PDB file of C-alpha atoms and ligand atoms in Angstrom:
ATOM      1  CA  UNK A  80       0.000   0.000   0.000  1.00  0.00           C
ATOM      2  CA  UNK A  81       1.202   3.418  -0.691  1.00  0.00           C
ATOM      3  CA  UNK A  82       2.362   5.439   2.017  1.00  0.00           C
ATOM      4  CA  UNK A  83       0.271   8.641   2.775  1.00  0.00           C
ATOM      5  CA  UNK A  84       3.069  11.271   3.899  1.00  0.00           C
ATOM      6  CA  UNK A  85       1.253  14.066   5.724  1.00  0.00           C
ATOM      7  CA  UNK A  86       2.882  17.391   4.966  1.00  0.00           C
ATOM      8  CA  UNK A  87       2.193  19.955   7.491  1.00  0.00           C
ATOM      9  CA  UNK A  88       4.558  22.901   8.108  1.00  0.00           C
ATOM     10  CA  UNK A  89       6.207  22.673  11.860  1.00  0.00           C
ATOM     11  CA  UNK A  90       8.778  24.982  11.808  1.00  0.00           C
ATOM     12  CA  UNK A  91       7.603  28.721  10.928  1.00  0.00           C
ATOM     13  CA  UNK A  92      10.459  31.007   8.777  1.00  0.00           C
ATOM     14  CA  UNK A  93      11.186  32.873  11.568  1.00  0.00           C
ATOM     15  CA  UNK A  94      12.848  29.815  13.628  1.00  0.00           C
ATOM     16  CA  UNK A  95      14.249  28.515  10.207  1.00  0.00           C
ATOM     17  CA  UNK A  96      16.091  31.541   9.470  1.00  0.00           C
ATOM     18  CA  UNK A  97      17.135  31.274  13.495  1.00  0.00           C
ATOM     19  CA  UNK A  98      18.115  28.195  13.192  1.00  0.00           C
ATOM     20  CA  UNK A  99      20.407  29.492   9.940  1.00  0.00           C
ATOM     21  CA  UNK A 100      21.922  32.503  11.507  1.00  0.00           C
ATOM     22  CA  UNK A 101      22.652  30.710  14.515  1.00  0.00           C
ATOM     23  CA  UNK A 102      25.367  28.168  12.916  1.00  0.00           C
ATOM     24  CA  UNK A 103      26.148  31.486  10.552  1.00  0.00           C
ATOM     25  CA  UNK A 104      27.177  33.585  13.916  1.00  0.00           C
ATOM     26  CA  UNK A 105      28.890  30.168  15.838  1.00  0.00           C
ATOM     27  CA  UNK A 106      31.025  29.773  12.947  1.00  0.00           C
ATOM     28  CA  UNK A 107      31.938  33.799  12.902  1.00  0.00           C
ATOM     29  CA  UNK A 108      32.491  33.755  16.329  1.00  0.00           C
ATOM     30  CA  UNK A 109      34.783  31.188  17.166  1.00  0.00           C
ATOM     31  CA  UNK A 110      37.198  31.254  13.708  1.00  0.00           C
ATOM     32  CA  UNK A 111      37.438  35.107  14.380  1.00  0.00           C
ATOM     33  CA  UNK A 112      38.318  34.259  18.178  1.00  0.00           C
ATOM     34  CA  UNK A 113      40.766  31.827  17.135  1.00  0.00           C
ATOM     35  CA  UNK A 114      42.281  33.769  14.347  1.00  0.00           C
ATOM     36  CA  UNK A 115      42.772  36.258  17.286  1.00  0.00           C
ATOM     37  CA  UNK A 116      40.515  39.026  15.472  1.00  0.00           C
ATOM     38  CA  UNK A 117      38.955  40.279  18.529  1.00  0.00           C
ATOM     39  CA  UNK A 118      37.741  43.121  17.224  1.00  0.00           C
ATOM     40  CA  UNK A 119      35.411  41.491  14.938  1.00  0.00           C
ATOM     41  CA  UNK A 120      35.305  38.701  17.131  1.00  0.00           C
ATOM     42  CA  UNK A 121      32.722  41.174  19.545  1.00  0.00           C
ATOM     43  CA  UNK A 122      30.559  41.861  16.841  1.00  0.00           C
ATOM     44  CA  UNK A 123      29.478  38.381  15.759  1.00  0.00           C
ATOM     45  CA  UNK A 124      29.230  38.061  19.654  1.00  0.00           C
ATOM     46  CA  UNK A 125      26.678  40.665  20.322  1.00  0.00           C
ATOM     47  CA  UNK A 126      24.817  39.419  17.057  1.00  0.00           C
ATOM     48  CA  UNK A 127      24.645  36.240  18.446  1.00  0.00           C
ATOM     49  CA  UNK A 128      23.423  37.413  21.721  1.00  0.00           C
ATOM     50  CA  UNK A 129      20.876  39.691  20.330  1.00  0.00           C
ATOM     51  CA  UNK A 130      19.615  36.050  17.758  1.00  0.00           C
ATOM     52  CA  UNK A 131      19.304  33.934  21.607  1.00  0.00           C
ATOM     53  CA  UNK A 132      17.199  37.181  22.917  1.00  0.00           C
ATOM     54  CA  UNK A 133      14.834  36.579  19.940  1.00  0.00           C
ATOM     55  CA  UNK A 134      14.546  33.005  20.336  1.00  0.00           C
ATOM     56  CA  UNK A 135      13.831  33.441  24.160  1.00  0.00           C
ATOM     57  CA  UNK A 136      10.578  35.873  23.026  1.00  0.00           C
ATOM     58  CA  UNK A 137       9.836  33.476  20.199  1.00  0.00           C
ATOM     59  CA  UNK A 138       9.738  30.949  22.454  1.00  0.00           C
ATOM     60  CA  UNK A 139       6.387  33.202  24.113  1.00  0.00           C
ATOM     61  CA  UNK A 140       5.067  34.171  20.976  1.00  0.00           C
ATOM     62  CA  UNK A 141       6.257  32.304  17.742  1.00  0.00           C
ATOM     63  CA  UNK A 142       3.613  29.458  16.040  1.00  0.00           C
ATOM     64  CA  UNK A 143       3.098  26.247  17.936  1.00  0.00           C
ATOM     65  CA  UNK A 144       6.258  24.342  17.917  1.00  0.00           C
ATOM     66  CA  UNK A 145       8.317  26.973  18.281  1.00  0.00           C
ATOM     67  CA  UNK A 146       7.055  27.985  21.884  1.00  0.00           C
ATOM     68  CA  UNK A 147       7.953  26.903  24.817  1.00  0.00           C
ATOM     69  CA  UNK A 148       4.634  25.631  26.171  1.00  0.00           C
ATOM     70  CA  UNK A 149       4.811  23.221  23.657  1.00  0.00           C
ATOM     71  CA  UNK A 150       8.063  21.402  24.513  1.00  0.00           C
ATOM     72  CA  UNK A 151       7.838  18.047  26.414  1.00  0.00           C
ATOM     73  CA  UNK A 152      10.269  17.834  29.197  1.00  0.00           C
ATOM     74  CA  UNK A 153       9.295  14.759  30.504  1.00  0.00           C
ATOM     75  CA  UNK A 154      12.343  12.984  32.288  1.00  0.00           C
ATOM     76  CA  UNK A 155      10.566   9.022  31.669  1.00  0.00           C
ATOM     77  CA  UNK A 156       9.832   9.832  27.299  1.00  0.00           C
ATOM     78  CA  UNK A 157      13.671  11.362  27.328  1.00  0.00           C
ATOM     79  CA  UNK A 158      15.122   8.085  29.465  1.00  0.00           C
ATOM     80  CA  UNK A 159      13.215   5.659  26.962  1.00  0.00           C
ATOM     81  CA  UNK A 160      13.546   8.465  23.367  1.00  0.00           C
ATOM     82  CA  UNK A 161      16.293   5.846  22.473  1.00  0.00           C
ATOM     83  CA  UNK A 162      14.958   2.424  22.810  1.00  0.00           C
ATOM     84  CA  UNK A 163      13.481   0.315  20.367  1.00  0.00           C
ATOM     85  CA  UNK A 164      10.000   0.446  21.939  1.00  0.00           C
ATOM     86  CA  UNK A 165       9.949   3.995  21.981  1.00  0.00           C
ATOM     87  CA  UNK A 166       6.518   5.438  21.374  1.00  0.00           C
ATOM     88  CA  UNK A 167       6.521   9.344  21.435  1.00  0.00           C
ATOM     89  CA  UNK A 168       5.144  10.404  18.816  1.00  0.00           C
ATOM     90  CA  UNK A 169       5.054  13.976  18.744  1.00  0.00           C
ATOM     91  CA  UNK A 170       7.251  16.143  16.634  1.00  0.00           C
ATOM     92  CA  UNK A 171       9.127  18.165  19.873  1.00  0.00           C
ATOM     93  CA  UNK A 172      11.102  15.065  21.323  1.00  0.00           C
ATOM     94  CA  UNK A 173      12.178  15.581  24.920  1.00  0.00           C
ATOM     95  CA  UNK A 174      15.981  15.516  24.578  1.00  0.00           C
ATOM     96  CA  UNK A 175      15.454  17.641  21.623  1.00  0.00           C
ATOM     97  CA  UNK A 176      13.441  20.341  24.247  1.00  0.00           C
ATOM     98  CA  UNK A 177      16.242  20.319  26.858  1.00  0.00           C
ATOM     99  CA  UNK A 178      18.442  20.312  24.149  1.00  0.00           C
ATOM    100  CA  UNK A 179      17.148  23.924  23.061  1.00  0.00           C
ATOM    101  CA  UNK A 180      17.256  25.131  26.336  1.00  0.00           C
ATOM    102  CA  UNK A 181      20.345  24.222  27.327  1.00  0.00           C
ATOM    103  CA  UNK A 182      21.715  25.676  24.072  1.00  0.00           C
ATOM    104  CA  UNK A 183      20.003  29.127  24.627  1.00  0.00           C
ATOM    105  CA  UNK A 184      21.575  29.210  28.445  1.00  0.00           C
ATOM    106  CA  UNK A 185      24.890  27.971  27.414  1.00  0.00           C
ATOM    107  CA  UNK A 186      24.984  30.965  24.139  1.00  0.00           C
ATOM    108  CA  UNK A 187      23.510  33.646  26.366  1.00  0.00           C
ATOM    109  CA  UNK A 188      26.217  32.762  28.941  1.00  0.00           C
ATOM    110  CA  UNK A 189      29.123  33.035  26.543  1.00  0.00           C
ATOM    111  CA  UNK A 190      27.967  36.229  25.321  1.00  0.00           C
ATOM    112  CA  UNK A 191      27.410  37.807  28.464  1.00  0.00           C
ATOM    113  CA  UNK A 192      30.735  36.490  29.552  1.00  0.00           C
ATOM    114  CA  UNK A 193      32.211  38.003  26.651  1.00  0.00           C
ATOM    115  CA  UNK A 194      31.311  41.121  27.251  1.00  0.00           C
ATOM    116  CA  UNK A 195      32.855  41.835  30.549  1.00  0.00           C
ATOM    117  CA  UNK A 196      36.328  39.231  29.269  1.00  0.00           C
ATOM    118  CA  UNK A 197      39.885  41.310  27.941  1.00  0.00           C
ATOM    119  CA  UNK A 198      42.733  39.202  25.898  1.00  0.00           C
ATOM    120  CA  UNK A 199      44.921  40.970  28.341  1.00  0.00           C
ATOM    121  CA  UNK A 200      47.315  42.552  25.487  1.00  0.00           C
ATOM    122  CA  UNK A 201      45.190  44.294  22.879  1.00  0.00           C
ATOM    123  CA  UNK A 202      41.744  44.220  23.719  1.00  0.00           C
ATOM    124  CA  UNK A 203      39.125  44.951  26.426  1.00  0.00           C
ATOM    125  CA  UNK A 204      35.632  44.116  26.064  1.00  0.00           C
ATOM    126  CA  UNK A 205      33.075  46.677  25.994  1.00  0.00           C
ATOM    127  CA  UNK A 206      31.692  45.915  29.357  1.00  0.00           C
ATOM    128  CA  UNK A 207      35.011  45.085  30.994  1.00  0.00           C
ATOM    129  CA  UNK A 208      35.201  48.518  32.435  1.00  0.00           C
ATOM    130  CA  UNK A 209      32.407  47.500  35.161  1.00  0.00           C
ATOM    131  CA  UNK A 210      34.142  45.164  36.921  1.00  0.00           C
ATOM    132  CA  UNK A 211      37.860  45.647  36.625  1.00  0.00           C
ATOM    133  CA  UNK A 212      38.272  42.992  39.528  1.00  0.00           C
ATOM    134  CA  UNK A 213      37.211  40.198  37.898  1.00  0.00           C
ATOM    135  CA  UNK A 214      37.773  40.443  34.525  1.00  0.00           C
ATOM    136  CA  UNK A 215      40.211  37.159  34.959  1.00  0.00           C
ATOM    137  CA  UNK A 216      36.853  35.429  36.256  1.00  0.00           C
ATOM    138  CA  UNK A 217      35.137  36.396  33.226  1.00  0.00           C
ATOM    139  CA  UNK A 218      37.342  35.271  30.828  1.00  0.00           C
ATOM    140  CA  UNK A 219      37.735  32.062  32.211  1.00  0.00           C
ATOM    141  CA  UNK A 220      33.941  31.266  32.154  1.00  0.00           C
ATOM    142  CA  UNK A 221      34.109  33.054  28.352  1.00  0.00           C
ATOM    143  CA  UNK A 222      37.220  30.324  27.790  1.00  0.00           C
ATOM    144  CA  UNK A 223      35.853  27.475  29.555  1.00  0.00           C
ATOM    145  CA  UNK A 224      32.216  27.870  27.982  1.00  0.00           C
ATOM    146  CA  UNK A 225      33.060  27.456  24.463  1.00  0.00           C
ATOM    147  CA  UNK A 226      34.554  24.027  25.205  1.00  0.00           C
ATOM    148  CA  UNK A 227      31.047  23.271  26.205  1.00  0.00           C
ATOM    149  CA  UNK A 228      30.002  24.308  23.465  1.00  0.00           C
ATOM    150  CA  UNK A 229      31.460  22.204  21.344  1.00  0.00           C
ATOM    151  CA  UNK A 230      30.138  19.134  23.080  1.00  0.00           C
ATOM    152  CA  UNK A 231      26.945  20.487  22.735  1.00  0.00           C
ATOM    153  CA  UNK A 232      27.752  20.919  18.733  1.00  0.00           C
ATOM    154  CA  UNK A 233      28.959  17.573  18.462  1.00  0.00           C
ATOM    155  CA  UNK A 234      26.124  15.839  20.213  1.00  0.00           C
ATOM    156  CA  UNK A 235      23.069  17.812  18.612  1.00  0.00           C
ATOM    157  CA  UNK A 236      25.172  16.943  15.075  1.00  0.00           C
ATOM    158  CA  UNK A 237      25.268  13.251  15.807  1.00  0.00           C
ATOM    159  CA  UNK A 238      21.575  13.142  17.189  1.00  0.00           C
ATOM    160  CA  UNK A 239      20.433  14.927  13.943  1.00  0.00           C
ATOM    161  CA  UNK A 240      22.466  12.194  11.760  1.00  0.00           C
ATOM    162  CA  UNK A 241      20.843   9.495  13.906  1.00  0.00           C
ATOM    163  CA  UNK A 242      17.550  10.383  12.885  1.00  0.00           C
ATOM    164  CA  UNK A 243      18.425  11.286   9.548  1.00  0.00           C
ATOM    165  CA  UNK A 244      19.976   8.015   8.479  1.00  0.00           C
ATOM    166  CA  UNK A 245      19.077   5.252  11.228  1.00  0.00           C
ATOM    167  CA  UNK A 246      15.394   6.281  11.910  1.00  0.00           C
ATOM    168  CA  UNK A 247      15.313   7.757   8.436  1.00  0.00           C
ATOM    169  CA  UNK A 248      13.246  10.546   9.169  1.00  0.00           C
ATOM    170  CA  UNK A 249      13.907  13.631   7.416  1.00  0.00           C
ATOM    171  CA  UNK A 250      15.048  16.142  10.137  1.00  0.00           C
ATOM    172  CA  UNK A 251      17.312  17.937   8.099  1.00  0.00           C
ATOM    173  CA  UNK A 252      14.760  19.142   5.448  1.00  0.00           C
ATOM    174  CA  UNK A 253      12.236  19.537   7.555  1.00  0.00           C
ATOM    175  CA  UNK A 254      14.094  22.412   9.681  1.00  0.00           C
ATOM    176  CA  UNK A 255      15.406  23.805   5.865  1.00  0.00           C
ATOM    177  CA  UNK A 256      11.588  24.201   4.794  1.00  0.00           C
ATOM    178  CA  UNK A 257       9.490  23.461   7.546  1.00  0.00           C
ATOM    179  CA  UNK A 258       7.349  20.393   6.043  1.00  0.00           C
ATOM    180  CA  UNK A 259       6.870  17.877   8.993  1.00  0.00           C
ATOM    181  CA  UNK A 260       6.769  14.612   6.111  1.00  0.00           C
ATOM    182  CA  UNK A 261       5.624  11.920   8.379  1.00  0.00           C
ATOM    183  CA  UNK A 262       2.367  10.292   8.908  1.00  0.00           C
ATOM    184  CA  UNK A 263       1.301  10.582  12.515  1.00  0.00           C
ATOM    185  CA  UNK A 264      -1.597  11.854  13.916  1.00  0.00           C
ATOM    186  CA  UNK A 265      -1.071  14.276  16.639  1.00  0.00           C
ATOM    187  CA  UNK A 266       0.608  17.062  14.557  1.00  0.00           C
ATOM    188  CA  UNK A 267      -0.538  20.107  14.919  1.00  0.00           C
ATOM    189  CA  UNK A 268      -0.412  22.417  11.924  1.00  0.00           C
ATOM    190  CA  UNK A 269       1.015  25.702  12.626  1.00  0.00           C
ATOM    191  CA  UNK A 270      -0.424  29.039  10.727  1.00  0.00           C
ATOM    192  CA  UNK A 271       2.365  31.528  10.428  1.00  0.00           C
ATOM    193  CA  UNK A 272       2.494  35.081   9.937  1.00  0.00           C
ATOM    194  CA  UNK A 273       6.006  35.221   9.612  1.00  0.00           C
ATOM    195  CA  UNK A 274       6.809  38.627   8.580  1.00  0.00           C
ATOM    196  CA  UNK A 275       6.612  40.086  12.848  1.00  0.00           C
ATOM    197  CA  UNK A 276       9.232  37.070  13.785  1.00  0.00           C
ATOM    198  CA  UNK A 277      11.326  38.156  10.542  1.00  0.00           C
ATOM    199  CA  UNK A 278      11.595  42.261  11.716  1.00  0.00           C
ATOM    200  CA  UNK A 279      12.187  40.771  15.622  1.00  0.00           C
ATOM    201  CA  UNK A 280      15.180  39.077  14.539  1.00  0.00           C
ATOM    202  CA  UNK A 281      16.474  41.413  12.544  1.00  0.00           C
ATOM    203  CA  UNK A 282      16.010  44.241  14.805  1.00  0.00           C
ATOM    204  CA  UNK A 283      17.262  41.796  17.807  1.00  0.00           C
ATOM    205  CA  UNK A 284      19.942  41.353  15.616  1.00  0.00           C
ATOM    206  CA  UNK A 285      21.270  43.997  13.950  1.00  0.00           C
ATOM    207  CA  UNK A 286      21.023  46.827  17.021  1.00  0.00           C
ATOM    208  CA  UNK A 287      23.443  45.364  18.972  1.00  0.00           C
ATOM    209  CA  UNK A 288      26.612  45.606  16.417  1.00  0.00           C
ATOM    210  CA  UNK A 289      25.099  49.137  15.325  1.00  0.00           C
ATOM    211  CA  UNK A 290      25.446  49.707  19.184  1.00  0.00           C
ATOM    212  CA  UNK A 291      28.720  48.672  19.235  1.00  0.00           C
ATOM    213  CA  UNK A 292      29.944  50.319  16.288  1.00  0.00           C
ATOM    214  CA  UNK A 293      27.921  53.666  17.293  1.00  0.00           C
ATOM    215  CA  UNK A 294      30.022  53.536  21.056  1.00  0.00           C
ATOM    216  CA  UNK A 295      33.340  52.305  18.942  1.00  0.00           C
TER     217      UNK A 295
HETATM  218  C1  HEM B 321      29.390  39.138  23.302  1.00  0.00           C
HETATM  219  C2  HEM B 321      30.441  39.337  22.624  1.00  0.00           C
HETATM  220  C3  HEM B 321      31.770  38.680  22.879  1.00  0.00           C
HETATM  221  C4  HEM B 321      32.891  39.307  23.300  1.00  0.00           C
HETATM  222  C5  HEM B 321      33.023  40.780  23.586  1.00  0.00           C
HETATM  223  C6  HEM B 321      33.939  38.310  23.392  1.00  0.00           C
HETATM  224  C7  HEM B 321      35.235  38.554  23.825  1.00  0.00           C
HETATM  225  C8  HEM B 321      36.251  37.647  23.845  1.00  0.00           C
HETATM  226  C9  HEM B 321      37.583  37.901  24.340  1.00  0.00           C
HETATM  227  C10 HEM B 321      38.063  39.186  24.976  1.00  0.00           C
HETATM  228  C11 HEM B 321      38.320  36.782  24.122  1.00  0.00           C
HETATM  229  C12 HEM B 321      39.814  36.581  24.437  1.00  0.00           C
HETATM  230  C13 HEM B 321      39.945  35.782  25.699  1.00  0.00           C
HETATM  231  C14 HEM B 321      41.403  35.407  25.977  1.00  0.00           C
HETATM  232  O1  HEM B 321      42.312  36.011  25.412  1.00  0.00           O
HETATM  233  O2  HEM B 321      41.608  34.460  26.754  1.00  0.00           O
HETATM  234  C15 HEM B 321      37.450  35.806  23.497  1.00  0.00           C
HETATM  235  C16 HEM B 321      37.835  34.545  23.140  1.00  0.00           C
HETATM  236  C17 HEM B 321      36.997  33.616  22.607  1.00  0.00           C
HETATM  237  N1  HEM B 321      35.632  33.739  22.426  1.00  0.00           N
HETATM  238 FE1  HEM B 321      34.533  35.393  22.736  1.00  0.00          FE
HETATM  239  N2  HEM B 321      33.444  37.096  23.003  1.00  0.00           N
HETATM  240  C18 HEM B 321      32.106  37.267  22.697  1.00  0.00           C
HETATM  241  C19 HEM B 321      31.233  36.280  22.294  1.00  0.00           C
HETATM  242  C20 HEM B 321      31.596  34.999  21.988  1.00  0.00           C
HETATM  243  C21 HEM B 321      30.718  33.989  21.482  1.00  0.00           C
HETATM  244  C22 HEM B 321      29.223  34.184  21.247  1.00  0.00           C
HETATM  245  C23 HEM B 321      31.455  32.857  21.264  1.00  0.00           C
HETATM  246  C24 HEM B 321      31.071  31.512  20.730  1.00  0.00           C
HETATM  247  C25 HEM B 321      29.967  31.239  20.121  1.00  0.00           C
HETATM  248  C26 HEM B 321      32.808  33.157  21.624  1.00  0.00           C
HETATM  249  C27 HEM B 321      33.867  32.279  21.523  1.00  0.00           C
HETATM  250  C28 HEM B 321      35.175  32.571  21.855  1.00  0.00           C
HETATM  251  C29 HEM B 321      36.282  31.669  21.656  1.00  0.00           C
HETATM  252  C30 HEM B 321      36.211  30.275  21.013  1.00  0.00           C
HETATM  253  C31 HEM B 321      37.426  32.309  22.130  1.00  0.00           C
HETATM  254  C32 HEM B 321      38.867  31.792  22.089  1.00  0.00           C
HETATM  255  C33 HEM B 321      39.175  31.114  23.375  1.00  0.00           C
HETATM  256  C34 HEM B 321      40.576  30.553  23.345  1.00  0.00           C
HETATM  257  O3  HEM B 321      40.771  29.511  22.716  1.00  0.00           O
HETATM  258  O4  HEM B 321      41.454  31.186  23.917  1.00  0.00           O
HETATM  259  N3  HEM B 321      32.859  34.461  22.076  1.00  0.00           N
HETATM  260  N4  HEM B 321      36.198  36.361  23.350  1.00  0.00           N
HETATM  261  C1  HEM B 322      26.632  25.803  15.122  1.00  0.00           C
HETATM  262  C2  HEM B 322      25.986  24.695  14.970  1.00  0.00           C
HETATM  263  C3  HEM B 322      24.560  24.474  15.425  1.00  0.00           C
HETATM  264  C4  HEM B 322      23.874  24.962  16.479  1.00  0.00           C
HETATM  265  C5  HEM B 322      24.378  25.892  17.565  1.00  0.00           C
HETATM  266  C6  HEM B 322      22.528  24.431  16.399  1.00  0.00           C
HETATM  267  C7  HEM B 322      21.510  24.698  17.294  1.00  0.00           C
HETATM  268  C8  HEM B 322      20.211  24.249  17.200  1.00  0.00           C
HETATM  269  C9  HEM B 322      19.135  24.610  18.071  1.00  0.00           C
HETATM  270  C10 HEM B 322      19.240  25.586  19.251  1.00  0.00           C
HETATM  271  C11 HEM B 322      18.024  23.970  17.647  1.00  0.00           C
HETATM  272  C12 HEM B 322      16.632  24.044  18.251  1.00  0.00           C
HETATM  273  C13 HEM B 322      15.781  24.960  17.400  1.00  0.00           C
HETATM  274  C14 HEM B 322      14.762  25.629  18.280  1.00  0.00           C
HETATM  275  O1  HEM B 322      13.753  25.045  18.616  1.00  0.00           O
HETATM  276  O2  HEM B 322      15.018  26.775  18.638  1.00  0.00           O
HETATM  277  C15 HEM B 322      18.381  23.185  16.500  1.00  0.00           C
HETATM  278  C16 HEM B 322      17.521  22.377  15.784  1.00  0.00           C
HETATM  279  C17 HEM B 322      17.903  21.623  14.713  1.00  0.00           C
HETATM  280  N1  HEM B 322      19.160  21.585  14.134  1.00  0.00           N
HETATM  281 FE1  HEM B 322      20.782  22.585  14.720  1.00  0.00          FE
HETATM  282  N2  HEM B 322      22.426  23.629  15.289  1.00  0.00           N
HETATM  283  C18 HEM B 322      23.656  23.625  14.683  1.00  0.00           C
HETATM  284  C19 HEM B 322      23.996  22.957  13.547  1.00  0.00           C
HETATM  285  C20 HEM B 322      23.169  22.113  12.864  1.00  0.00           C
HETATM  286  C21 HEM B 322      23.550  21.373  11.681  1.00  0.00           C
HETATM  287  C22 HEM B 322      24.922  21.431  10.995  1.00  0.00           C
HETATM  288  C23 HEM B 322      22.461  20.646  11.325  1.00  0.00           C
HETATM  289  C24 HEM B 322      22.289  19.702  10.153  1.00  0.00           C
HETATM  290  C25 HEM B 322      23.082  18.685   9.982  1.00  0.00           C
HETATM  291  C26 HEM B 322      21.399  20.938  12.253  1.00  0.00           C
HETATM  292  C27 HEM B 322      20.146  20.404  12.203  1.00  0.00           C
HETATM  293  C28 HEM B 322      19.119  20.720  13.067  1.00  0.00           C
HETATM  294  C29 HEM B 322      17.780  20.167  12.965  1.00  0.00           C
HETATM  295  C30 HEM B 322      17.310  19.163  11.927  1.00  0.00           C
HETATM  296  C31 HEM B 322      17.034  20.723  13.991  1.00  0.00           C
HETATM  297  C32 HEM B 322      15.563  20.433  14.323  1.00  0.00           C
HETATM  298  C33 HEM B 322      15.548  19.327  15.321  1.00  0.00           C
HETATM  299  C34 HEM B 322      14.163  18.855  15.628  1.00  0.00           C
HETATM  300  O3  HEM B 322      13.458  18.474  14.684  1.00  0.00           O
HETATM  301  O4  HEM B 322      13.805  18.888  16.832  1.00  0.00           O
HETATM  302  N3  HEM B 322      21.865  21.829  13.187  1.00  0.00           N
HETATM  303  N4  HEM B 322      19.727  23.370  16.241  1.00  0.00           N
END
């Protein structure tokens, strides 16, 4: 019998493009930290900061799936998410959920820590200047932080290739155009009206660098 796929968009543009300028602004950040370029280095920070703000108010007012009343955080479906028998069936997976928020803590912390960190040579941070004292404090948890970051990298990467090629789902498309392309019953169809989420990440975006530069 042919299989009925059941296309119904889950992602809105808005998190899509998120999702997009998020690995765009990881990438920035960290090769222009490591290519010692701090000066640019601070701008793809406060970008990226300003992209986890907007996710954090998407998360109270995008579409469905991209709110945070909709994730499940349920300790027993994340234990059993990677057993055979497992039977969750809706499209927000529990490690998925604590996945996101653990990302948006971990980002917000490196960018805050950022902010107040020097290189101890060249170049101070813009907030640096508010707590002389413990600048070395700040620039440890900047240092340490992006280490943690990578694990997190690593593991969402491998999680998304599990379920791309084991459980053959297609993730990967799915969060490029927002089609859910399974058959199961309890997914709820979102109706965007994207253009608001587009102008709150650009804004969210955008004024923090033109801050920067403006103070610069
Ligand atoms: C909010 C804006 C940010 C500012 C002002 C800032 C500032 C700094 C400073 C001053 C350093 C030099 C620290 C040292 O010499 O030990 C540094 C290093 C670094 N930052 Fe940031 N940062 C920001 C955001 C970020 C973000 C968002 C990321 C990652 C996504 C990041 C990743 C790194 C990395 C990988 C290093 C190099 C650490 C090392 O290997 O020594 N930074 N940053
Ligand atoms: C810098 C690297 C990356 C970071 C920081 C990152 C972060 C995230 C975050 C925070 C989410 C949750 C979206 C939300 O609800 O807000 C997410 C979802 C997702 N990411 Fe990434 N991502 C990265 C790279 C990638 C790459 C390279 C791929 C593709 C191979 C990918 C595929 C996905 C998919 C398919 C989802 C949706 C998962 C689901 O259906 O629940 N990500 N990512």
């Amino acid at each position: 019998m042919k299989e009925i796929i059941r296309n119904k968009k889950i992602w809105d543009l808005p998190l899509r493009l998120f999702h997009i300028s998020l690995i765009f602004l990881v990438i920035g950040s960290i090769s222009s930290a490591k290519l010692n370029m701090l000066d640019l280095h601070q701008y793809f920070g406060v970008a990226l900061l300003g992209l986890v703000f907007f996710r954090i108010i998407w998360g109270f007012f995008g579409t469905y799936y991209s709110r945070f009343k909709s994730f499940n955080l349920s300790i027993i479906d994340a234990l059993s998410q990677f057993s055979k028998t497992n039977t969750i069936t809706s499209i927000r997976t529990p490690i998925g959920c604590y996945s996101t928020l653990i990302f948006i803590i971990v980002l917000l912390s490196i960018s805050i820590s950022g902010l107040f960190s020097s290189d101890d040579i060249l170049y101070d941070a813009p907030l640096s200047f508010l707590t002389p004292n413990h600048i070395s404090d700040w620039t440890y948890l900047h240092n340490i932080l992006h280490y943690i970051l990578y694990i997190l990298i690593g593991t969402h990467i491998s999680a998304i290739l599990y379920y791309q090629i084991v459980k053959k789902i297609k993730i990967i498309e799915r969060i490029l155009d927002g089609y859910s392309r399974i058959e199961k019953m309890n997914i709820v169809s979102i109706n965007e009206k994207p253009l608001i989420g587009i102008l709150i990440l650009f804004i969210l975006t955008i004024l923090p660098v033109l801050i920067l530069l403006y103070f610069n």
